[in-house]
Every structure is written in structure tokens, then in C-alpha cells.
PDB file of C-alpha atoms in Angstrom:
ATOM      1  CA  MET E  77     157.637 155.718 145.797  1.00  0.00           C
ATOM      2  CA  PHE E  78     159.524 158.462 147.672  1.00  0.00           C
ATOM      3  CA  VAL E  79     162.841 156.764 146.919  1.00  0.00           C
ATOM      4  CA  GLN E  80     161.943 156.483 143.224  1.00  0.00           C
ATOM      5  CA  VAL E  81     161.041 160.185 143.060  1.00  0.00           C
ATOM      6  CA  CYS E  82     164.292 161.156 144.751  1.00  0.00           C
ATOM      7  CA  LEU E  83     166.272 158.908 142.429  1.00  0.00           C
ATOM      8  CA  TYR E  84     164.534 160.428 139.399  1.00  0.00           C
ATOM      9  CA  PHE E  85     165.391 164.003 140.386  1.00  0.00           C
ATOM     10  CA  TYR E  86     168.922 162.984 141.357  1.00  0.00           C
ATOM     11  CA  CYS E  87     169.528 161.399 137.956  1.00  0.00           C
ATOM     12  CA  LYS E  88     167.928 164.345 136.190  1.00  0.00           C
ATOM     13  CA  CYS E  89     170.101 166.867 138.033  1.00  0.00           C
ATOM     14  CA  LEU E  90     173.172 164.707 137.522  1.00  0.00           C
ATOM     15  CA  TRP E  91     172.443 164.478 133.791  1.00  0.00           C
ATOM     16  CA  ARG E  92     172.053 168.251 133.483  1.00  0.00           C
ATOM     17  CA  CYS E  93     175.306 168.792 135.351  1.00  0.00           C
ATOM     18  CA  LEU E  94     177.066 166.316 133.065  1.00  0.00           C
ATOM     19  CA  LYS E  95     175.713 168.082 129.978  1.00  0.00           C
ATOM     20  CA  PHE E  96     176.964 171.425 131.366  1.00  0.00           C
ATOM     21  CA  VAL E  97     180.455 170.007 131.967  1.00  0.00           C
ATOM     22  CA  VAL E  98     180.603 168.435 128.477  1.00  0.00           C
ATOM     23  CA  ARG E  99     179.549 171.717 126.885  1.00  0.00           C
ATOM     24  CA  LYS E 100     182.288 173.573 128.737  1.00  0.00           C
ATOM     25  CA  LEU E 101     184.882 170.998 127.702  1.00  0.00           C
ATOM     26  CA  THR E 102     183.855 170.734 124.042  1.00  0.00           C
ATOM     27  CA  GLY E 103     182.509 174.225 123.445  1.00  0.00           C
ATOM     28  CA  GLN E 104     179.421 172.631 121.865  1.00  0.00           C
ATOM     29  CA  CYS E 105     175.860 172.215 123.083  1.00  0.00           C
ATOM     30  CA  GLU E 106     174.100 168.857 122.897  1.00  0.00           C
ATOM     31  CA  LEU E 107     172.367 169.725 119.608  1.00  0.00           C
ATOM     32  CA  GLN E 108     175.717 170.552 118.014  1.00  0.00           C
ATOM     33  CA  ARG E 109     177.306 167.336 119.248  1.00  0.00           C
ATOM     34  CA  ILE E 110     174.413 165.269 117.865  1.00  0.00           C
ATOM     35  CA  CYS E 111     174.455 166.943 114.450  1.00  0.00           C
ATOM     36  CA  TYR E 112     178.239 166.827 114.106  1.00  0.00           C
ATOM     37  CA  ASN E 113     178.739 163.278 115.389  1.00  0.00           C
ATOM     38  CA  THR E 114     175.678 161.414 114.103  1.00  0.00           C
ATOM     39  CA  LYS E 115     175.010 160.775 110.439  1.00  0.00           C
ATOM     40  CA  PRO E 116     171.700 161.956 108.912  1.00  0.00           C
ATOM     41  CA  GLY E 117     168.721 159.666 109.313  1.00  0.00           C
ATOM     42  CA  ALA E 118     166.730 158.131 112.131  1.00  0.00           C
ATOM     43  CA  ALA E 119     169.637 157.997 114.582  1.00  0.00           C
ATOM     44  CA  ARG E 120     170.237 161.759 114.337  1.00  0.00           C
ATOM     45  CA  THR E 121     166.598 162.874 114.161  1.00  0.00           C
ATOM     46  CA  MET E 122     165.481 160.737 117.097  1.00  0.00           C
ATOM     47  CA  LYS E 123     168.341 162.061 119.243  1.00  0.00           C
ATOM     48  CA  ILE E 124     167.474 165.644 118.285  1.00  0.00           C
ATOM     49  CA  GLU E 125     163.811 164.975 119.078  1.00  0.00           C
ATOM     50  CA  ALA E 126     164.661 163.498 122.491  1.00  0.00           C
ATOM     51  CA  SER E 127     167.026 166.395 123.253  1.00  0.00           C
ATOM     52  CA  LEU E 128     164.432 169.054 122.403  1.00  0.00           C
ATOM     53  CA  LYS E 129     161.626 167.313 124.295  1.00  0.00           C
ATOM     54  CA  GLY E 130     163.849 166.785 127.333  1.00  0.00           C
ATOM     55  CA  SER E 131     165.074 170.375 127.445  1.00  0.00           C
ATOM     56  CA  LYS E 132     164.271 172.554 130.462  1.00  0.00           C
ATOM     57  CA  SER E 133     163.433 175.375 128.026  1.00  0.00           C
ATOM     58  CA  LYS E 134     159.775 175.592 127.020  1.00  0.00           C
ATOM     59  CA  ARG E 135     160.774 177.147 123.694  1.00  0.00           C
ATOM     60  CA  LEU E 136     162.853 174.101 122.853  1.00  0.00           C
ATOM     61  CA  GLN E 137     160.189 171.667 124.055  1.00  0.00           C
ATOM     62  CA  THR E 138     157.522 173.237 121.829  1.00  0.00           C
ATOM     63  CA  SER E 139     159.817 173.430 118.793  1.00  0.00           C
ATOM     64  CA  VAL E 140     158.889 169.834 117.868  1.00  0.00           C
ATOM     65  CA  SER E 141     155.235 170.786 117.402  1.00  0.00           C
ATOM     66  CA  VAL E 142     155.399 174.030 115.435  1.00  0.00           C
ATOM     67  CA  HIS E 143     153.705 174.592 112.087  1.00  0.00           C
ATOM     68  CA  PRO E 144     155.933 173.634 109.108  1.00  0.00           C
ATOM     69  CA  ASP E 145     155.937 177.268 107.947  1.00  0.00           C
ATOM     70  CA  ALA E 146     157.427 178.322 111.287  1.00  0.00           C
ATOM     71  CA  ILE E 147     160.397 175.948 111.212  1.00  0.00           C
ATOM     72  CA  GLU E 148     162.921 178.456 109.840  1.00  0.00           C
ATOM     73  CA  LYS E 149     161.974 180.974 112.541  1.00  0.00           C
ATOM     74  CA  THR E 150     162.170 178.176 115.129  1.00  0.00           C
ATOM     75  CA  ILE E 151     165.717 177.310 114.008  1.00  0.00           C
ATOM     76  CA  ASP E 152     166.711 180.973 114.433  1.00  0.00           C
ATOM     77  CA  ASP E 153     165.212 180.939 117.933  1.00  0.00           C
ATOM     78  CA  ILE E 154     167.100 177.755 118.850  1.00  0.00           C
ATOM     79  CA  MET E 155     170.397 179.167 117.589  1.00  0.00           C
ATOM     80  CA  GLU E 156     169.805 182.385 119.548  1.00  0.00           C
ATOM     81  CA  LEU E 157     168.771 180.547 122.715  1.00  0.00           C
ATOM     82  CA  LYS E 158     171.817 178.263 122.523  1.00  0.00           C
ATOM     83  CA  ARG E 159     174.095 181.220 121.655  1.00  0.00           C
ATOM     84  CA  ILE E 160     175.286 179.595 118.456  1.00  0.00           C
ATOM     85  CA  ASN E 161     176.672 181.872 115.753  1.00  0.00           C
ATOM     86  CA  PRO E 162     175.000 180.795 112.459  1.00  0.00           C
ATOM     87  CA  ASP E 163     177.869 182.313 110.427  1.00  0.00           C
ATOM     88  CA  ILE E 164     180.361 180.040 112.164  1.00  0.00           C
ATOM     89  CA  ASN E 165     178.008 177.035 112.188  1.00  0.00           C
ATOM     90  CA  PRO E 166     176.078 177.275 108.878  1.00  0.00           C
ATOM     91  CA  GLN E 167     175.616 173.511 108.515  1.00  0.00           C
ATOM     92  CA  LEU E 168     174.011 173.203 111.949  1.00  0.00           C
ATOM     93  CA  GLY E 169     170.976 175.219 110.887  1.00  0.00           C
ATOM     94  CA  VAL E 170     170.557 173.052 107.780  1.00  0.00           C
ATOM     95  CA  SER E 171     170.799 169.841 109.806  1.00  0.00           C
ATOM     96  CA  LEU E 172     168.371 171.032 112.483  1.00  0.00           C
ATOM     97  CA  GLN E 173     165.909 172.154 109.829  1.00  0.00           C
ATOM     98  CA  ALA E 174     165.949 168.733 108.154  1.00  0.00           C
ATOM     99  CA  CYS E 175     165.380 167.039 111.515  1.00  0.00           C
ATOM    100  CA  LEU E 176     162.532 169.361 112.484  1.00  0.00           C
ATOM    101  CA  LEU E 177     160.867 168.862 109.103  1.00  0.00           C
ATOM    102  CA  GLN E 178     160.872 165.113 109.750  1.00  0.00           C
ATOM    103  CA  ILE E 179     159.670 165.448 113.354  1.00  0.00           C
ATOM    104  CA  VAL E 180     156.870 167.907 112.569  1.00  0.00           C
ATOM    105  CA  GLY E 181     156.017 166.027 109.373  1.00  0.00           C
ATOM    106  CA  TYR E 182     155.591 162.765 111.266  1.00  0.00           C
ATOM    107  CA  ARG E 183     153.174 164.426 113.690  1.00  0.00           C
ATOM    108  CA  ASN E 184     151.198 165.930 110.800  1.00  0.00           C
ATOM    109  CA  LEU E 185     151.138 162.585 108.993  1.00  0.00           C
ATOM    110  CA  ILE E 186     149.535 160.967 112.035  1.00  0.00           C
ATOM    111  CA  ALA E 187     146.827 163.662 111.949  1.00  0.00           C
ATOM    112  CA  GLU E 188     146.241 163.131 108.214  1.00  0.00           C
ATOM    113  CA  VAL E 189     146.046 159.355 108.553  1.00  0.00           C
ATOM    114  CA  GLU E 190     143.764 159.657 111.586  1.00  0.00           C
ATOM    115  CA  LYS E 191     141.397 161.911 109.631  1.00  0.00           C
ATOM    116  CA  LEU E 192     141.093 159.318 106.859  1.00  0.00           C
ATOM    117  CA  ARG E 193     140.616 156.535 109.395  1.00  0.00           C
ATOM    118  CA  ARG E 194     137.762 158.398 111.070  1.00  0.00           C
ATOM    119  CA  GLU E 195     135.958 159.218 107.809  1.00  0.00           C
ATOM    120  CA  PRO E 196     133.389 156.489 107.126  1.00  0.00           C
ATOM    121  CA  TYR E 197     132.745 155.090 103.669  1.00  0.00           C
ATOM    122  CA  ASP E 198     129.693 156.834 102.185  1.00  0.00           C
ATOM    123  CA  SER E 199     127.971 155.079  99.289  1.00  0.00           C
ATOM    124  CA  ASP E 200     126.213 158.363  98.459  1.00  0.00           C
ATOM    125  CA  ASN E 201     129.571 160.070  97.918  1.00  0.00           C
ATOM    126  CA  PRO E 202     130.547 159.819  94.206  1.00  0.00           C
ATOM    127  CA  GLN E 203     134.278 160.036  95.026  1.00  0.00           C
ATOM    128  CA  HIS E 204     134.070 157.119  97.446  1.00  0.00           C
ATOM    129  CA  GLU E 205     132.153 155.045  94.935  1.00  0.00           C
ATOM    130  CA  GLU E 206     134.616 155.925  92.182  1.00  0.00           C
ATOM    131  CA  MET E 207     137.547 154.737  94.309  1.00  0.00           C
ATOM    132  CA  LEU E 208     135.792 151.480  95.127  1.00  0.00           C
ATOM    133  CA  LEU E 209     135.089 150.788  91.452  1.00  0.00           C
ATOM    134  CA  LYS E 210     138.700 151.658  90.607  1.00  0.00           C
ATOM    135  CA  LEU E 211     139.816 148.973  93.069  1.00  0.00           C
ATOM    136  CA  TRP E 212     137.754 146.386  91.195  1.00  0.00           C
ATOM    137  CA  LYS E 213     139.011 147.514  87.782  1.00  0.00           C
ATOM    138  CA  CYS E 214     142.663 147.381  88.885  1.00  0.00           C
ATOM    139  CA  LEU E 215     142.345 143.926  90.413  1.00  0.00           C
ATOM    140  CA  LYS E 216     139.913 142.377  87.921  1.00  0.00           C
ATOM    141  CA  PRO E 217     140.423 144.268  84.625  1.00  0.00           C
ATOM    142  CA  ASN E 218     139.031 141.415  82.519  1.00  0.00           C
ATOM    143  CA  SER E 219     135.941 140.776  84.636  1.00  0.00           C
ATOM    144  CA  PRO E 220     133.377 143.597  84.471  1.00  0.00           C
ATOM    145  CA  LEU E 221     131.407 144.189  87.663  1.00  0.00           C
ATOM    146  CA  LYS E 222     127.810 143.242  86.894  1.00  0.00           C
ATOM    147  CA  ALA E 223     126.264 145.379  89.640  1.00  0.00           C
ATOM    148  CA  ARG E 224     127.303 147.669  92.469  1.00  0.00           C
ATOM    149  CA  ILE E 225     125.753 145.281  94.990  1.00  0.00           C
ATOM    150  CA  SER E 226     127.065 141.904  93.923  1.00  0.00           C
ATOM    151  CA  LYS E 227     128.472 138.591  95.129  1.00  0.00           C
ATOM    152  CA  GLN E 228     131.415 139.344  92.843  1.00  0.00           C
ATOM    153  CA  TRP E 229     132.997 141.460  95.596  1.00  0.00           C
ATOM    154  CA  CYS E 230     133.817 138.229  97.414  1.00  0.00           C
ATOM    155  CA  GLU E 231     136.193 137.410  94.541  1.00  0.00           C
ATOM    156  CA  ILE E 232     138.579 140.112  95.741  1.00  0.00           C
ATOM    157  CA  GLY E 233     138.150 139.270  99.399  1.00  0.00           C
ATOM    158  CA  PHE E 234     135.224 141.273 100.736  1.00  0.00           C
ATOM    159  CA  GLN E 235     132.804 139.534 103.085  1.00  0.00           C
ATOM    160  CA  GLY E 236     129.477 140.286 101.451  1.00  0.00           C
ATOM    161  CA  ASP E 237     127.593 141.877  98.578  1.00  0.00           C
ATOM    162  CA  ASP E 238     128.468 145.450  99.605  1.00  0.00           C
ATOM    163  CA  PRO E 239     132.091 146.273 100.558  1.00  0.00           C
ATOM    164  CA  LYS E 240     131.112 149.449 102.408  1.00  0.00           C
ATOM    165  CA  THR E 241     130.335 147.428 105.547  1.00  0.00           C
ATOM    166  CA  ASP E 242     133.916 146.087 105.646  1.00  0.00           C
ATOM    167  CA  PHE E 243     135.492 149.541 105.908  1.00  0.00           C
ATOM    168  CA  ARG E 244     134.002 150.327 109.324  1.00  0.00           C
ATOM    169  CA  GLY E 245     137.157 149.676 111.318  1.00  0.00           C
ATOM    170  CA  MET E 246     139.610 151.700 109.212  1.00  0.00           C
ATOM    171  CA  GLY E 247     137.237 154.008 107.343  1.00  0.00           C
ATOM    172  CA  LEU E 248     138.506 155.508 104.110  1.00  0.00           C
ATOM    173  CA  LEU E 249     142.099 154.731 105.079  1.00  0.00           C
ATOM    174  CA  GLY E 250     141.557 151.051 104.275  1.00  0.00           C
ATOM    175  CA  LEU E 251     140.155 151.892 100.845  1.00  0.00           C
ATOM    176  CA  TYR E 252     142.894 154.433 100.110  1.00  0.00           C
ATOM    177  CA  ASN E 253     145.588 151.857 100.848  1.00  0.00           C
ATOM    178  CA  LEU E 254     143.973 149.063  98.844  1.00  0.00           C
ATOM    179  CA  VAL E 255     143.475 151.331  95.825  1.00  0.00           C
ATOM    180  CA  TYR E 256     147.057 152.597  96.062  1.00  0.00           C
ATOM    181  CA  PHE E 257     148.408 149.043  96.159  1.00  0.00           C
ATOM    182  CA  ALA E 258     146.204 147.921  93.267  1.00  0.00           C
ATOM    183  CA  GLU E 259     146.921 151.000  91.140  1.00  0.00           C
ATOM    184  CA  TRP E 260     150.670 151.440  91.655  1.00  0.00           C
ATOM    185  CA  ASP E 261     151.707 147.820  92.210  1.00  0.00           C
ATOM    186  CA  THR E 262     149.073 146.282  89.961  1.00  0.00           C
ATOM    187  CA  GLU E 263     151.008 143.197  88.900  1.00  0.00           C
ATOM    188  CA  ILE E 264     152.014 142.261  92.441  1.00  0.00           C
ATOM    189  CA  ALA E 265     148.586 143.097  93.875  1.00  0.00           C
ATOM    190  CA  GLN E 266     146.917 140.845  91.286  1.00  0.00           C
ATOM    191  CA  GLN E 267     149.410 138.080  92.037  1.00  0.00           C
ATOM    192  CA  VAL E 268     148.834 138.333  95.794  1.00  0.00           C
ATOM    193  CA  LEU E 269     145.075 138.249  95.168  1.00  0.00           C
ATOM    194  CA  SER E 270     145.442 135.158  92.965  1.00  0.00           C
ATOM    195  CA  ASP E 271     147.680 133.428  95.507  1.00  0.00           C
ATOM    196  CA  SER E 272     145.262 134.196  98.328  1.00  0.00           C
ATOM    197  CA  LEU E 273     142.570 132.216  96.531  1.00  0.00           C
ATOM    198  CA  GLN E 274     144.724 129.185  95.807  1.00  0.00           C
ATOM    199  CA  PRO E 275     145.726 126.209  97.961  1.00  0.00           C
ATOM    200  CA  LYS E 276     149.293 126.426  99.218  1.00  0.00           C
ATOM    201  CA  TYR E 277     149.825 122.691  98.860  1.00  0.00           C
ATOM    202  CA  SER E 278     151.154 121.159  95.668  1.00  0.00           C
ATOM    203  CA  GLN E 279     150.106 117.578  96.399  1.00  0.00           C
ATOM    204  CA  PHE E 280     146.459 118.132  95.431  1.00  0.00           C
ATOM    205  CA  SER E 281     145.162 116.307  92.366  1.00  0.00           C
ATOM    206  CA  LYS E 282     143.311 118.265  89.697  1.00  0.00           C
ATOM    207  CA  ALA E 283     139.971 117.170  91.158  1.00  0.00           C
ATOM    208  CA  GLU E 284     141.031 118.205  94.654  1.00  0.00           C
ATOM    209  CA  TRP E 285     142.326 121.511  93.299  1.00  0.00           C
ATOM    210  CA  GLU E 286     138.970 122.293  91.717  1.00  0.00           C
ATOM    211  CA  LYS E 287     137.232 121.349  94.936  1.00  0.00           C
ATOM    212  CA  LYS E 288     139.476 123.399  97.215  1.00  0.00           C
ATOM    213  CA  LYS E 289     140.633 126.407  95.228  1.00  0.00           C
ATOM    214  CA  PHE E 290     137.836 128.659  96.490  1.00  0.00           C
ATOM    215  CA  ASP E 291     138.011 127.355 100.042  1.00  0.00           C
ATOM    216  CA  LYS E 292     138.718 130.467 102.148  1.00  0.00           C
ATOM    217  CA  ALA E 293     140.267 128.289 104.870  1.00  0.00           C
ATOM    218  CA  ILE E 294     143.140 127.461 102.480  1.00  0.00           C
ATOM    219  CA  GLY E 295     144.050 131.055 101.651  1.00  0.00           C
ATOM    220  CA  TYR E 296     142.673 134.330 102.970  1.00  0.00           C
ATOM    221  CA  SER E 297     140.361 137.185 102.003  1.00  0.00           C
ATOM    222  CA  PHE E 298     142.547 139.700 100.152  1.00  0.00           C
ATOM    223  CA  ALA E 299     140.527 142.863 100.855  1.00  0.00           C
ATOM    224  CA  ILE E 300     139.829 142.006 104.487  1.00  0.00           C
ATOM    225  CA  VAL E 301     143.508 141.256 105.072  1.00  0.00           C
ATOM    226  CA  GLY E 302     144.369 144.566 103.362  1.00  0.00           C
ATOM    227  CA  ILE E 303     142.150 146.413 105.828  1.00  0.00           C
ATOM    228  CA  ASN E 304     143.722 144.444 108.677  1.00  0.00           C
ATOM    229  CA  ILE E 305     147.244 145.284 107.507  1.00  0.00           C
ATOM    230  CA  THR E 306     146.113 148.919 107.274  1.00  0.00           C
ATOM    231  CA  ASP E 307     145.291 148.642 110.977  1.00  0.00           C
ATOM    232  CA  LEU E 308     148.763 147.213 111.624  1.00  0.00           C
ATOM    233  CA  ALA E 309     150.440 150.047 109.683  1.00  0.00           C
ATOM    234  CA  TYR E 310     148.289 152.605 111.510  1.00  0.00           C
ATOM    235  CA  ASN E 311     149.323 151.248 114.918  1.00  0.00           C
ATOM    236  CA  LEU E 312     152.994 151.220 113.918  1.00  0.00           C
ATOM    237  CA  LEU E 313     152.631 154.866 112.889  1.00  0.00           C
ATOM    238  CA  VAL E 314     150.772 156.070 115.986  1.00  0.00           C
ATOM    239  CA  SER E 315     153.059 154.185 118.381  1.00  0.00           C
ATOM    240  CA  GLY E 316     156.096 155.896 116.830  1.00  0.00           C
ATOM    241  CA  ALA E 317     157.615 152.621 115.641  1.00  0.00           C
ATOM    242  CA  LEU E 318     157.653 153.847 112.030  1.00  0.00           C
ATOM    243  CA  LYS E 319     159.829 156.835 112.905  1.00  0.00           C
ATOM    244  CA  THR E 320     162.904 154.690 112.263  1.00  0.00           C
ATOM    245  CA  HIS E 321     161.754 153.875 108.737  1.00  0.00           C
ATOM    246  CA  PHE E 322     160.393 157.312 107.798  1.00  0.00           C
ATOM    247  CA  TYR E 323     163.345 159.254 109.210  1.00  0.00           C
ATOM    248  CA  ASN E 324     165.635 157.047 107.104  1.00  0.00           C
ATOM    249  CA  VAL E 325     163.707 157.228 103.815  1.00  0.00           C
ATOM    250  CA  ALA E 326     162.221 160.752 103.892  1.00  0.00           C
ATOM    251  CA  PRO E 327     164.925 163.463 103.875  1.00  0.00           C
ATOM    252  CA  GLU E 328     162.253 165.955 104.902  1.00  0.00           C
ATOM    253  CA  ALA E 329     158.630 165.532 105.992  1.00  0.00           C
ATOM    254  CA  PRO E 330     157.162 162.031 105.543  1.00  0.00           C
ATOM    255  CA  THR E 331     153.929 162.111 103.544  1.00  0.00           C
ATOM    256  CA  LEU E 332     150.820 160.008 103.030  1.00  0.00           C
ATOM    257  CA  THR E 333     152.546 158.518  99.989  1.00  0.00           C
ATOM    258  CA  HIS E 334     155.323 157.227 102.246  1.00  0.00           C
ATOM    259  CA  PHE E 335     152.691 155.657 104.497  1.00  0.00           C
ATOM    260  CA  GLN E 336     150.940 153.997 101.541  1.00  0.00           C
ATOM    261  CA  GLN E 337     154.282 152.734 100.222  1.00  0.00           C
ATOM    262  CA  THR E 338     154.853 151.206 103.650  1.00  0.00           C
ATOM    263  CA  PHE E 339     151.450 149.530 103.424  1.00  0.00           C
ATOM    264  CA  CYS E 340     152.468 148.000 100.076  1.00  0.00           C
ATOM    265  CA  TYR E 341     155.625 146.638 101.682  1.00  0.00           C
ATOM    266  CA  LEU E 342     153.700 145.191 104.629  1.00  0.00           C
ATOM    267  CA  MET E 343     151.123 143.563 102.346  1.00  0.00           C
ATOM    268  CA  HIS E 344     153.802 141.845 100.314  1.00  0.00           C
ATOM    269  CA  GLU E 345     155.828 140.816 103.359  1.00  0.00           C
ATOM    270  CA  PHE E 346     152.757 139.508 105.187  1.00  0.00           C
ATOM    271  CA  HIS E 347     151.794 137.451 102.145  1.00  0.00           C
ATOM    272  CA  LYS E 348     155.239 135.813 102.100  1.00  0.00           C
ATOM    273  CA  PHE E 349     155.132 135.368 105.871  1.00  0.00           C
ATOM    274  CA  TRP E 350     151.693 133.703 105.671  1.00  0.00           C
ATOM    275  CA  ILE E 351     153.011 131.185 103.146  1.00  0.00           C
ATOM    276  CA  GLU E 352     156.140 130.538 105.236  1.00  0.00           C
ATOM    277  CA  GLU E 353     154.044 129.972 108.380  1.00  0.00           C
ATOM    278  CA  ASP E 354     151.823 127.534 106.473  1.00  0.00           C
ATOM    279  CA  PRO E 355     148.826 127.855 108.861  1.00  0.00           C
ATOM    280  CA  LEU E 356     146.271 125.056 109.015  1.00  0.00           C
ATOM    281  CA  ASP E 357     143.373 127.389 108.239  1.00  0.00           C
ATOM    282  CA  ILE E 358     142.172 130.985 108.394  1.00  0.00           C
ATOM    283  CA  MET E 359     141.424 130.598 112.100  1.00  0.00           C
ATOM    284  CA  GLU E 360     145.165 131.006 112.684  1.00  0.00           C
ATOM    285  CA  PHE E 361     145.151 134.466 111.136  1.00  0.00           C
ATOM    286  CA  ASN E 362     145.438 136.396 114.415  1.00  0.00           C
ATOM    287  CA  ARG E 363     148.355 134.248 115.566  1.00  0.00           C
ATOM    288  CA  VAL E 364     150.212 134.743 112.287  1.00  0.00           C
ATOM    289  CA  ARG E 365     149.441 138.478 112.251  1.00  0.00           C
ATOM    290  CA  GLU E 366     150.719 138.957 115.802  1.00  0.00           C
ATOM    291  CA  LYS E 367     153.915 137.067 115.020  1.00  0.00           C
ATOM    292  CA  PHE E 368     154.399 139.179 111.884  1.00  0.00           C
ATOM    293  CA  HIS E 369     153.769 142.357 113.891  1.00  0.00           C
ATOM    294  CA  LYS E 370     156.475 141.420 116.404  1.00  0.00           C
ATOM    295  CA  ARG E 371     158.900 140.692 113.574  1.00  0.00           C
ATOM    296  CA  ILE E 372     158.367 144.125 112.017  1.00  0.00           C
ATOM    297  CA  LEU E 373     158.680 145.820 115.421  1.00  0.00           C
ATOM    298  CA  LYS E 374     161.984 144.066 116.021  1.00  0.00           C
ATOM    299  CA  GLN E 375     163.293 145.216 112.634  1.00  0.00           C
ATOM    300  CA  LEU E 376     162.279 148.807 113.377  1.00  0.00           C
ATOM    301  CA  GLN E 377     164.259 148.819 116.629  1.00  0.00           C
ATOM    302  CA  ASN E 378     167.394 149.078 114.506  1.00  0.00           C
ATOM    303  CA  PRO E 379     168.042 152.830 113.905  1.00  0.00           C
ATOM    304  CA  GLU E 380     169.573 151.969 110.529  1.00  0.00           C
ATOM    305  CA  MET E 381     166.417 150.189 109.382  1.00  0.00           C
ATOM    306  CA  ALA E 382     164.506 151.246 106.276  1.00  0.00           C
ATOM    307  CA  LEU E 383     161.767 148.882 105.172  1.00  0.00           C
ATOM    308  CA  CYS E 384     162.963 147.751 101.752  1.00  0.00           C
ATOM    309  CA  PRO E 385     161.178 149.774  99.046  1.00  0.00           C
ATOM    310  CA  HIS E 386     161.186 147.035  96.400  1.00  0.00           C
ATOM    311  CA  PHE E 387     157.756 147.844  94.971  1.00  0.00           C
ATOM    312  CA  ALA E 388     157.021 149.707  91.763  1.00  0.00           C
ATOM    313  CA  ALA E 389     155.039 152.137  93.934  1.00  0.00           C
ATOM    314  CA  SER E 390     158.244 152.936  95.806  1.00  0.00           C
ATOM    315  CA  GLU E 391     160.517 153.681  92.870  1.00  0.00           C
ATOM    316  CA  SER E 392     159.703 157.395  92.895  1.00  0.00           C
ATOM    317  CA  LEU E 393     160.564 157.554  96.621  1.00  0.00           C
ATOM    318  CA  ILE E 394     163.915 155.777  96.594  1.00  0.00           C
ATOM    319  CA  ASN E 395     165.885 158.840  95.518  1.00  0.00           C
ATOM    320  CA  MET E 396     163.817 161.427  97.396  1.00  0.00           C
TER     321      MET E 396
END
């Protein structure tokens, strides 16, 4: 342990000395070198974030957690602290501001998502009930819901007569994501729902098809899987894995809409992955989900990665 501590401080001191020498040789601080030599996106923002967090200056360390309204003042403080003339380096301030907006925005997005996750579904809340009914109407526009408490909910993948019990794990976040998917990517959401109820095997006769088409072991429960994929997206967000994606697709602060667009992508990709894996039955769900999770994590390790926004819900975000 003593050797490890000594090695840590040695490396830390050596790194600071190296940074000092490089600054003297180049005439640029680390923040300048990152902004001037790294193209905009996740690669630049993550380096800026690491540099600020690893700084010996408390002012720089806390700059990644300021209020969005204080970012411009924070940039001025950074420039002053680093003795950078903004008139000579006008683009640096712009680049740092964009990075800080992403960094602070990501932190605020986690807080917003966490708030939704912690808010339980309340059947006495008219807004909650309205959203739930909207989900049904988007997914089953030609099949009126006969009653609020009904076996019909199983047709879109809930477990019982009242969907409110299925939202316990993810709270309102699960409902928000499902409604967003169904409302903005209606055609694809309806297709995924239809596919989830059908056998994946083409060799069935018509009689076998009729016998098996509502067998949950053949497909999966759409709504329950949606809530589960919400959990996956939430964990990717909180762990920081989604920084790569959001810093590449959101020029400024990532928003809840970006998170919901990501959920749409994950739902569609998981559906394709489920079919490719061809599991024997629903009991293999956790295995397939874990394998899918690892695949997404591996993709997000690439700093150039942006989860492909090929959904209708993503069209308004592509050119943001």
C-alpha cells in the first residue's frame, strides 16, 4: 500500500512537471492544446472535463458543476486564471463554453431523469392517467379501451389488469419513454409491438400459428421490455457511458429529448438483437439483455460513436 501511494504521488508530480514543460515549450496551457488539436465532439469535451477535474485549482475543479447561467462568467474566470488573452484567443472561449454546456447539461440531465424515475405512477393524477391512455391510443388506435382496469392492457405487454403496478421500478420515466416512442415513432412502435406477439419461426402451419401467436414464450411483453430498456438507458446515463453519444450529437446541453431519442434507438436495436439471438423462450431474456448491454457499451467506448438516429423521433435532432 505504501509503495502504491508513493507511486501515485510520483506519477502525479511527474505529470504536473511534464505539463509545465510542455506549456513553456508551446506557449499554450493544456486547455488550449485540447481545443486547438482535438475536433469538437466527445473526444474534445471528455478531455476538457478530465483536465478541469484533475486540475490542482479548486476554481477549475468546480467549473464542471456550475449553474448553466454561470458558464459565461466561469469561462472568464478560467481565461483569467490561465492568463489567456481572450482578444488573442477568441475561439478558445467559444470552444470552452460549448464543452462546459455539454458537461453541465449532462449532469443536469441525470438529475432530471432521476427525478422522473423516483416519481411513482399515481392513478389519482389526471396527467398520469392521460399519458397512460395516450400510450394505448398510439399503439392500438383501432381498438378502443373498454375500461381503465382491463385485461386488454396485456395486449400491449403489461402484466395485469392495471399497468400502474408495472411502473414501480422506473416510475414515470418508464411511461414517459414508452409514450414518446409510441407518439413520435408510431409506425415502428406498432410494428415492434406486433412482432413481439408473433412467433419468430416461419415453419409453423396456420393451425400452429393460431395456437402459438399469443404465446408469450415465443415473443416478449412489449411494455415490460420497454420499462426494462428504460432501466438499461438509465444505467448507461448514470454510469457516464452515454457521454460519448450525447457529446457527439448535442452541440450544447443534452436534453430529456435526447435521452428519449436514445431510448427509441435502444428499443429498436434490442428488438433486432432479440430476433438475431433467436432465444428458446422468454426465460432467456436476462441473458440476451446482458449481451445487448455489453454490445452497446463496447460501441460507446469509441469516442467517435453516435448512436445512429434513424428514427422519425430523431429527425429534429440530427441537425441540432
